[in-house]
mmCIF file of C-alpha atoms in Angstrom:
data_model
loop_
_atom_site.group_PDB
_atom_site.id
_atom_site.type_symbol
_atom_site.label_atom_id
_atom_site.label_comp_id
_atom_site.label_asym_id
_atom_site.label_seq_id
_atom_site.Cartn_x
_atom_site.Cartn_y
_atom_site.Cartn_z
ATOM 1 C CA MET A 1 -31.130 -12.632 17.527
ATOM 2 C CA ALA A 2 -30.978 -10.487 14.366
ATOM 3 C CA GLN A 3 -29.580 -12.033 11.224
ATOM 4 C CA ALA A 4 -25.901 -11.198 10.720
ATOM 5 C CA TRP A 5 -24.951 -9.719 7.348
ATOM 6 C CA ARG A 6 -21.548 -9.846 5.694
ATOM 7 C CA CYS A 7 -20.333 -6.923 3.627
ATOM 8 C CA SER A 8 -18.237 -7.567 0.532
ATOM 9 C CA GLY A 9 -17.205 -3.930 0.062
ATOM 10 C CA LEU A 10 -18.093 -0.507 -1.288
ATOM 11 C CA ARG A 11 -18.758 -0.124 -5.005
ATOM 12 C CA TRP A 12 -19.188 3.027 -7.076
ATOM 13 C CA SER A 13 -22.092 3.085 -9.525
ATOM 14 C CA ALA A 14 -23.254 5.802 -11.902
ATOM 15 C CA SER A 15 -25.574 7.072 -9.160
ATOM 16 C CA GLY A 16 -23.040 7.015 -6.313
ATOM 17 C CA PRO A 17 -21.647 4.694 -3.629
ATOM 18 C CA VAL A 18 -23.228 1.293 -2.990
ATOM 19 C CA LEU A 19 -22.481 -1.249 -0.280
ATOM 20 C CA ALA A 20 -22.393 -4.820 -1.578
ATOM 21 C CA TRP A 21 -23.352 -7.800 0.597
ATOM 22 C CA ASP A 22 -22.570 -11.485 0.334
ATOM 23 C CA GLY A 23 -25.420 -13.118 -1.564
ATOM 24 C CA GLY A 24 -25.735 -10.335 -4.135
ATOM 25 C CA ARG A 25 -27.746 -7.694 -2.273
ATOM 26 C CA HIS A 26 -26.827 -4.013 -2.436
ATOM 27 C CA SER A 27 -27.554 -0.908 -0.356
ATOM 28 C CA ALA A 28 -27.458 2.417 -2.209
ATOM 29 C CA LEU A 29 -25.970 5.202 -0.105
ATOM 30 C CA THR A 30 -27.327 8.727 -0.537
ATOM 31 C CA TRP A 31 -26.390 11.942 1.233
ATOM 32 C CA GLY A 32 -28.233 12.285 4.523
ATOM 33 C CA LYS A 33 -28.965 8.578 4.808
ATOM 34 C CA ARG A 34 -28.280 7.072 8.227
ATOM 35 C CA VAL A 35 -25.676 4.337 8.248
ATOM 36 C CA ALA A 36 -26.129 2.233 11.370
ATOM 37 C CA PHE A 37 -24.815 -1.225 12.240
ATOM 38 C CA ALA A 38 -23.281 -3.187 15.083
ATOM 39 C CA VAL A 39 -20.583 -5.837 15.012
ATOM 40 C CA ALA A 40 -22.012 -9.095 16.351
ATOM 41 C CA GLU A 41 -21.231 -9.679 20.029
ATOM 42 C CA GLY A 42 -18.532 -12.274 20.593
ATOM 43 C CA GLY A 43 -17.728 -12.453 16.905
ATOM 44 C CA VAL A 44 -14.349 -12.619 15.197
ATOM 45 C CA ARG A 45 -13.229 -11.314 11.852
ATOM 46 C CA THR A 46 -12.587 -14.171 9.450
ATOM 47 C CA CYS A 47 -10.700 -14.299 6.156
ATOM 48 C CA VAL A 48 -12.912 -13.630 3.119
ATOM 49 C CA GLY A 49 -10.983 -16.062 0.904
ATOM 50 C CA ALA A 50 -9.669 -15.453 -2.603
ATOM 51 C CA ARG A 51 -11.122 -15.343 -6.106
ATOM 52 C CA GLY A 52 -14.579 -16.475 -5.073
ATOM 53 C CA HIS A 53 -13.378 -19.340 -2.897
ATOM 54 C CA ALA A 54 -13.715 -19.542 0.886
ATOM 55 C CA CYS A 55 -10.583 -19.546 3.011
ATOM 56 C CA PRO A 56 -9.725 -23.253 3.538
ATOM 57 C CA LEU A 57 -8.430 -22.454 7.033
ATOM 58 C CA GLY A 58 -11.280 -20.216 8.146
ATOM 59 C CA ALA A 59 -8.472 -18.005 9.425
ATOM 60 C CA VAL A 60 -9.056 -15.156 11.867
ATOM 61 C CA VAL A 61 -7.693 -11.827 10.580
ATOM 62 C CA PRO A 62 -6.875 -8.560 12.434
ATOM 63 C CA GLY A 63 -9.570 -5.933 12.888
ATOM 64 C CA ARG A 64 -7.180 -3.157 11.834
ATOM 65 C CA GLY A 65 -6.357 -4.677 8.455
ATOM 66 C CA THR A 66 -7.992 -3.379 5.281
ATOM 67 C CA GLY A 67 -7.484 -6.552 3.229
ATOM 68 C CA ALA A 68 -9.596 -8.994 5.285
ATOM 69 C CA ARG A 69 -7.468 -11.893 4.011
ATOM 70 C CA CYS A 70 -4.960 -14.221 5.610
ATOM 71 C CA GLU A 71 -1.465 -14.327 4.112
ATOM 72 C CA GLU A 72 -2.159 -17.347 1.911
ATOM 73 C CA CYS A 73 -5.436 -16.020 0.493
ATOM 74 C CA ALA A 74 -3.888 -12.593 -0.058
ATOM 75 C CA ARG A 75 -1.133 -14.246 -2.082
ATOM 76 C CA LEU A 76 -3.630 -16.235 -4.151
ATOM 77 C CA ASP A 77 -5.813 -13.179 -4.738
ATOM 78 C CA ARG A 78 -2.890 -11.159 -5.998
ATOM 79 C CA ALA A 79 -1.601 -13.919 -8.289
ATOM 80 C CA HIS A 80 -2.388 -13.417 -11.986
ATOM 81 C CA SER A 81 -3.431 -9.827 -11.363
ATOM 82 C CA VAL A 82 -2.473 -6.751 -13.361
ATOM 83 C CA ALA A 83 -0.879 -5.266 -10.246
ATOM 84 C CA ALA A 84 1.411 -8.278 -9.927
ATOM 85 C CA ASP A 85 2.659 -7.949 -13.525
ATOM 86 C CA THR A 86 1.772 -11.556 -14.313
ATOM 87 C CA LEU A 87 -0.500 -10.770 -17.295
ATOM 88 C CA ALA A 88 2.044 -9.558 -19.826
ATOM 89 C CA ASP A 89 0.055 -11.047 -22.718
ATOM 90 C CA ASP A 90 -3.269 -9.419 -21.732
ATOM 91 C CA PRO A 91 -4.732 -8.228 -25.088
ATOM 92 C CA ARG A 92 -7.098 -5.646 -23.562
ATOM 93 C CA PRO A 93 -6.302 -1.915 -23.901
ATOM 94 C CA TYR A 94 -5.232 0.039 -20.828
ATOM 95 C CA ARG A 95 -5.065 3.664 -19.831
ATOM 96 C CA VAL A 96 -2.380 5.521 -17.915
ATOM 97 C CA TYR A 97 -3.755 8.237 -15.655
ATOM 98 C CA LEU A 98 -2.615 11.010 -13.357
ATOM 99 C CA ALA A 99 -4.717 11.388 -10.201
ATOM 100 C CA TRP A 100 -4.727 14.331 -7.766
ATOM 101 C CA PHE A 101 -5.872 13.890 -4.159
ATOM 102 C CA GLY A 102 -4.924 17.243 -2.687
ATOM 103 C CA PRO A 103 -2.074 19.760 -2.588
ATOM 104 C CA GLY A 104 1.211 18.008 -3.373
ATOM 105 C CA MET A 105 -0.463 14.615 -3.862
ATOM 106 C CA VAL A 106 -0.399 13.346 -7.452
ATOM 107 C CA LYS A 107 0.082 9.708 -8.466
ATOM 108 C CA VAL A 108 0.372 7.762 -11.697
ATOM 109 C CA GLY A 109 -1.489 4.530 -12.355
ATOM 110 C CA ILE A 110 -3.087 2.308 -14.975
ATOM 111 C CA THR A 111 -6.571 0.882 -15.431
ATOM 112 C CA GLY A 112 -8.414 -1.099 -18.067
ATOM 113 C CA VAL A 113 -10.215 0.981 -20.702
ATOM 114 C CA ALA A 114 -13.348 -1.119 -20.141
ATOM 115 C CA ARG A 115 -13.519 0.054 -16.498
ATOM 116 C CA GLY A 116 -13.848 3.718 -17.424
ATOM 117 C CA PRO A 117 -13.294 6.034 -14.406
ATOM 118 C CA ALA A 118 -14.292 3.403 -11.804
ATOM 119 C CA ARG A 119 -10.707 2.925 -10.591
ATOM 120 C CA LEU A 120 -10.364 6.655 -9.919
ATOM 121 C CA LEU A 121 -13.608 6.739 -7.914
ATOM 122 C CA GLU A 122 -12.485 3.688 -5.922
ATOM 123 C CA GLN A 123 -9.208 5.399 -5.030
ATOM 124 C CA GLY A 124 -10.875 8.642 -3.990
ATOM 125 C CA ALA A 125 -9.191 10.749 -6.690
ATOM 126 C CA VAL A 126 -10.407 14.329 -6.317
ATOM 127 C CA CYS A 127 -9.316 15.162 -9.859
ATOM 128 C CA PHE A 128 -7.738 13.127 -12.661
ATOM 129 C CA SER A 129 -6.792 13.136 -16.319
ATOM 130 C CA TRP A 130 -5.964 10.375 -18.769
ATOM 131 C CA LEU A 131 -2.379 10.413 -19.973
ATOM 132 C CA GLY A 132 -2.261 7.700 -22.629
ATOM 133 C CA THR A 133 -3.905 4.540 -24.002
ATOM 134 C CA GLY A 134 -2.358 1.344 -25.301
ATOM 135 C CA PRO A 135 -1.317 -2.266 -24.532
ATOM 136 C CA LEU A 136 -0.738 -3.286 -20.932
ATOM 137 C CA MET A 137 3.055 -3.489 -21.052
ATOM 138 C CA ALA A 138 3.305 -0.123 -22.841
ATOM 139 C CA ALA A 139 1.149 1.381 -20.112
ATOM 140 C CA ARG A 140 3.392 -0.229 -17.498
ATOM 141 C CA ARG A 141 6.543 1.172 -19.141
ATOM 142 C CA THR A 142 5.016 4.650 -19.195
ATOM 143 C CA GLU A 143 4.106 4.357 -15.530
ATOM 144 C CA GLU A 144 7.729 3.404 -14.763
ATOM 145 C CA LEU A 145 9.002 6.267 -16.925
ATOM 146 C CA LEU A 146 7.078 8.833 -14.869
ATOM 147 C CA ARG A 147 8.224 7.314 -11.602
ATOM 148 C CA ALA A 148 11.868 7.364 -12.666
ATOM 149 C CA ALA A 149 12.022 10.663 -14.588
ATOM 150 C CA LEU A 150 9.559 12.804 -12.625
ATOM 151 C CA ARG A 151 9.496 10.952 -9.287
ATOM 152 C CA VAL A 152 5.729 10.531 -9.466
ATOM 153 C CA PRO A 153 4.592 7.862 -6.967
ATOM 154 C CA ASP A 154 2.180 5.076 -7.845
ATOM 155 C CA ARG A 155 0.738 4.944 -4.325
ATOM 156 C CA ILE A 156 -0.533 7.520 -1.819
ATOM 157 C CA PRO A 157 -1.607 6.353 1.661
ATOM 158 C CA TYR A 158 -5.309 6.745 2.428
ATOM 159 C CA ALA A 159 -4.433 8.476 5.695
ATOM 160 C CA ASP A 160 -2.777 11.245 3.664
ATOM 161 C CA LYS A 161 -5.748 11.508 1.304
ATOM 162 C CA ARG A 162 -8.162 11.926 4.227
ATOM 163 C CA ALA A 163 -5.982 14.520 5.906
ATOM 164 C CA VAL A 164 -6.308 17.043 3.057
ATOM 165 C CA ARG A 165 -9.971 16.701 2.076
ATOM 166 C CA ALA A 166 -10.965 19.539 4.391
ATOM 167 C CA VAL A 167 -8.470 21.964 2.813
ATOM 168 C CA LEU A 168 -9.040 21.417 -0.915
ATOM 169 C CA PRO A 169 -9.000 24.481 -3.206
ATOM 170 C CA GLU A 170 -12.508 25.829 -3.808
ATOM 171 C CA THR A 171 -12.691 25.772 -7.614
ATOM 172 C CA GLU A 172 -12.208 23.063 -10.230
ATOM 173 C CA ALA A 173 -9.636 25.241 -12.012
ATOM 174 C CA GLU A 174 -7.538 25.538 -8.853
ATOM 175 C CA ARG A 175 -7.763 21.818 -8.191
ATOM 176 C CA ALA A 176 -6.490 21.068 -11.702
ATOM 177 C CA VAL A 177 -3.378 23.291 -11.591
ATOM 178 C CA GLU A 178 -0.865 20.716 -10.300
ATOM 179 C CA LEU A 179 -2.336 18.038 -12.544
ATOM 180 C CA ALA A 180 -2.031 20.246 -15.650
ATOM 181 C CA GLU A 181 1.604 21.098 -14.905
ATOM 182 C CA LEU A 182 2.577 17.460 -14.379
ATOM 183 C CA HIS A 183 0.620 16.289 -17.435
ATOM 184 C CA GLY A 184 2.565 18.771 -19.569
ATOM 185 C CA ARG A 185 5.904 17.572 -18.208
ATOM 186 C CA ALA A 186 4.899 13.936 -18.672
ATOM 187 C CA VAL A 187 3.876 14.149 -22.350
ATOM 188 C CA ALA A 188 7.092 16.059 -23.113
ATOM 189 C CA LEU A 189 9.298 13.213 -21.855
ATOM 190 C CA ALA A 190 11.387 11.242 -24.304
ATOM 191 C CA GLY A 191 11.182 7.470 -24.171
ATOM 192 C CA TRP A 192 7.432 6.950 -24.421
ATOM 193 C CA PRO A 193 6.494 3.538 -25.890
ATOM 194 C CA GLU A 194 5.449 3.947 -29.530
ATOM 195 C CA SER A 195 2.370 1.791 -28.994
ATOM 196 C CA LEU A 196 0.928 4.147 -26.351
ATOM 197 C CA ASP A 197 -1.224 6.990 -27.690
ATOM 198 C CA ARG A 198 -0.829 10.183 -25.683
ATOM 199 C CA GLU A 199 -4.020 11.959 -24.634
ATOM 200 C CA VAL A 200 -4.661 15.675 -24.262
ATOM 201 C CA PHE A 201 -5.239 17.139 -20.805
ATOM 202 C CA ARG A 202 -8.922 16.931 -19.858
ATOM 203 C CA PRO A 203 -9.349 17.128 -16.073
ATOM 204 C CA VAL A 204 -12.279 15.343 -14.465
ATOM 205 C CA ASP A 205 -13.298 16.666 -11.033
ATOM 206 C CA HIS A 206 -15.004 14.469 -8.413
ATOM 207 C CA VAL A 207 -15.677 16.952 -5.607
ATOM 208 C CA GLU A 208 -19.407 17.116 -6.409
ATOM 209 C CA VAL A 209 -19.587 13.356 -7.012
ATOM 210 C CA PHE A 210 -18.034 12.706 -3.608
ATOM 211 C CA GLY A 211 -20.263 15.254 -1.867
ATOM 212 C CA LEU A 212 -17.217 17.115 -0.556
ATOM 213 C CA ALA A 213 -18.380 20.573 -1.628
ATOM 214 C CA GLY A 214 -19.565 22.292 1.524
ATOM 215 C CA ALA A 215 -19.372 19.101 3.595
ATOM 216 C CA PRO A 216 -18.255 19.565 7.218
ATOM 217 C CA ALA A 217 -14.643 18.612 7.911
ATOM 218 C CA ALA A 218 -14.000 15.260 9.551
ATOM 219 C CA PHE A 219 -12.112 15.296 12.846
ATOM 220 C CA GLY A 220 -11.330 11.588 13.091
ATOM 221 C CA GLU A 221 -11.300 8.190 11.452
ATOM 222 C CA VAL A 222 -12.360 4.748 12.661
ATOM 223 C CA SER A 223 -9.194 2.808 13.441
ATOM 224 C CA GLU A 224 -10.844 -0.630 13.651
ATOM 225 C CA LEU A 225 -14.102 -2.461 14.305
ATOM 226 C CA VAL A 226 -14.526 -4.545 17.453
ATOM 227 C CA PRO A 227 -17.051 -7.177 18.606
ATOM 228 C CA GLY A 228 -20.123 -5.417 20.016
ATOM 229 C CA GLY A 229 -19.041 -2.049 18.600
ATOM 230 C CA VAL A 230 -21.668 0.221 17.045
ATOM 231 C CA VAL A 231 -21.381 2.694 14.159
ATOM 232 C CA SER A 232 -24.156 5.205 13.520
ATOM 233 C CA GLY A 233 -24.150 8.451 11.557
ATOM 234 C CA GLU A 234 -25.611 10.365 8.634
ATOM 235 C CA LEU A 235 -23.718 10.140 5.362
ATOM 236 C CA VAL A 236 -22.429 13.601 4.388
ATOM 237 C CA ALA A 237 -19.754 12.592 1.857
ATOM 238 C CA ALA A 238 -17.904 9.590 0.448
ATOM 239 C CA ALA A 239 -14.599 9.220 -1.398
ATOM 240 C CA GLY A 240 -12.986 5.991 -2.479
ATOM 241 C CA PRO A 241 -13.729 3.408 0.241
ATOM 242 C CA ASP A 242 -14.412 6.115 2.847
ATOM 243 C CA LEU A 243 -17.789 7.141 4.241
ATOM 244 C CA HIS A 244 -17.924 10.506 6.037
ATOM 245 C CA LEU A 245 -20.506 10.104 8.799
ATOM 246 C CA ALA A 246 -21.972 12.930 10.893
ATOM 247 C CA THR A 247 -22.162 11.749 14.499
ATOM 248 C CA GLU A 248 -23.080 13.565 17.704
ATOM 249 C CA GLY A 249 -19.366 14.184 18.285
ATOM 250 C CA GLY A 250 -18.623 15.437 14.760
ATOM 251 C CA VAL A 251 -17.840 13.894 11.379
ATOM 252 C CA VAL A 252 -15.944 10.599 11.438
ATOM 253 C CA VAL A 253 -14.500 8.756 8.433
ATOM 254 C CA LEU A 254 -15.267 5.053 8.163
ATOM 255 C CA ASP A 255 -13.024 3.056 5.811
ATOM 256 C CA THR A 256 -15.425 0.410 4.507
ATOM 257 C CA ARG A 257 -12.510 -1.957 3.901
ATOM 258 C CA PHE A 258 -12.764 -2.674 7.640
ATOM 259 C CA LEU A 259 -16.236 -4.233 7.153
ATOM 260 C CA PRO A 260 -15.564 -7.489 5.217
ATOM 261 C CA GLY A 261 -14.994 -10.511 7.421
ATOM 262 C CA TRP A 262 -17.276 -9.359 10.255
ATOM 263 C CA GLY A 263 -20.823 -10.426 11.013
ATOM 264 C CA LEU A 264 -22.854 -7.183 11.089
ATOM 265 C CA VAL A 265 -26.308 -6.686 12.580
ATOM 266 C CA PRO A 266 -28.777 -3.751 12.461
ATOM 267 C CA ALA A 267 -28.454 -0.999 15.082
ATOM 268 C CA GLU A 268 -30.782 1.782 16.207
ATOM 269 C CA GLY A 269 -30.176 5.182 17.772
ATOM 270 C CA ARG A 270 -27.104 7.389 17.544
ATOM 271 C CA ARG A 271 -24.620 5.382 19.560
ATOM 272 C CA PHE A 272 -21.067 5.348 18.181
ATOM 273 C CA ASP A 273 -18.536 3.351 20.164
ATOM 274 C CA VAL A 274 -15.772 1.945 17.992
ATOM 275 C CA PRO A 275 -12.153 3.177 18.269
ATOM 276 C CA VAL A 276 -11.570 6.541 16.563
ATOM 277 C CA LYS A 277 -8.286 8.381 16.075
ATOM 278 C CA VAL A 278 -7.806 12.046 15.220
ATOM 279 C CA LEU A 279 -7.002 12.704 11.573
ATOM 280 C CA LYS A 280 -3.360 13.415 10.780
ATOM 281 C CA ALA A 281 -3.885 17.045 9.685
ATOM 282 C CA LEU A 282 -5.807 17.856 12.856
ATOM 283 C CA ARG A 283 -3.062 16.430 15.024
ATOM 284 C CA ARG A 284 -0.698 18.985 13.520
ATOM 285 C CA THR A 285 -3.022 21.918 14.183
ATOM 286 C CA GLY A 286 -4.266 20.746 17.574
ATOM 287 C CA GLU A 287 -7.969 20.655 16.503
ATOM 288 C CA GLY A 288 -10.531 17.972 16.891
ATOM 289 C CA ALA A 289 -11.301 17.736 20.052
ATOM 290 C CA GLY A 290 -37.196 3.717 9.170
ATOM 291 C CA VAL A 291 -37.405 0.447 7.070
ATOM 292 C CA GLN A 292 -33.990 -1.012 6.571
ATOM 293 C CA ASP A 293 -32.602 -2.333 3.307
ATOM 294 C CA GLY A 294 -30.456 -5.011 4.848
ATOM 295 C CA LEU A 295 -28.525 -3.052 7.445
ATOM 296 C CA PHE A 296 -29.054 0.425 5.988
#
């Protein structure tokens, strides 16, 4: 029986997306590369633990979840995180950003200066601009200011992000229009923390980085992995945690957050038999009907 591998998630490097595996190995993903794996027969998806520690219960977690953690480990993983607002005395500088994912989809968020644009790549931001830089709590107050005064959300569901990737404006200038308008309104607001330095509008576009320019539209997305299920397709694009795979039935989006917790084994051929659902936008329009490095 082939050795089972365990994926720890998708990472974005300077050269593109990379799948990370337990034990420290990595698989670089390039356009046109075949991604092929099977979920081990008879296997179950188990909790990945928290903060480098194994789940003490060895809990089984749902195949449809994107967190791959049981309730207790999810709570421990979130504790003392920036997102949980438990690091008020963090001395590191932070940036506030505006991220655009498609028409009508702009969000505000914060990230550590040391991380550069990694957070935006991980979220699948098609275009973004920095808004300000300063201490953590000043960044948090600015984020709250935009939510309250301009009704800018701090979260956009991945299902909504996927639904608009096939209908993005063609040029960088067009993709930056909504972002520029909101950036102007944001910096004009009264009530900004004095310790946060405002930044001028400089849009950064990720369409080329994600491989979305000219890529065929996806018709569906994997809804979960199942024991014995097989995924196989050529990588045509990637955004955030999503891989766009060309299969014999068309392009399907695989959210790599479904991978952790499963035992995965190599697969050959073009078989694709895990549950797939039609993307939200297509439901509205009625459309849609070598040597391996680890697994890939």
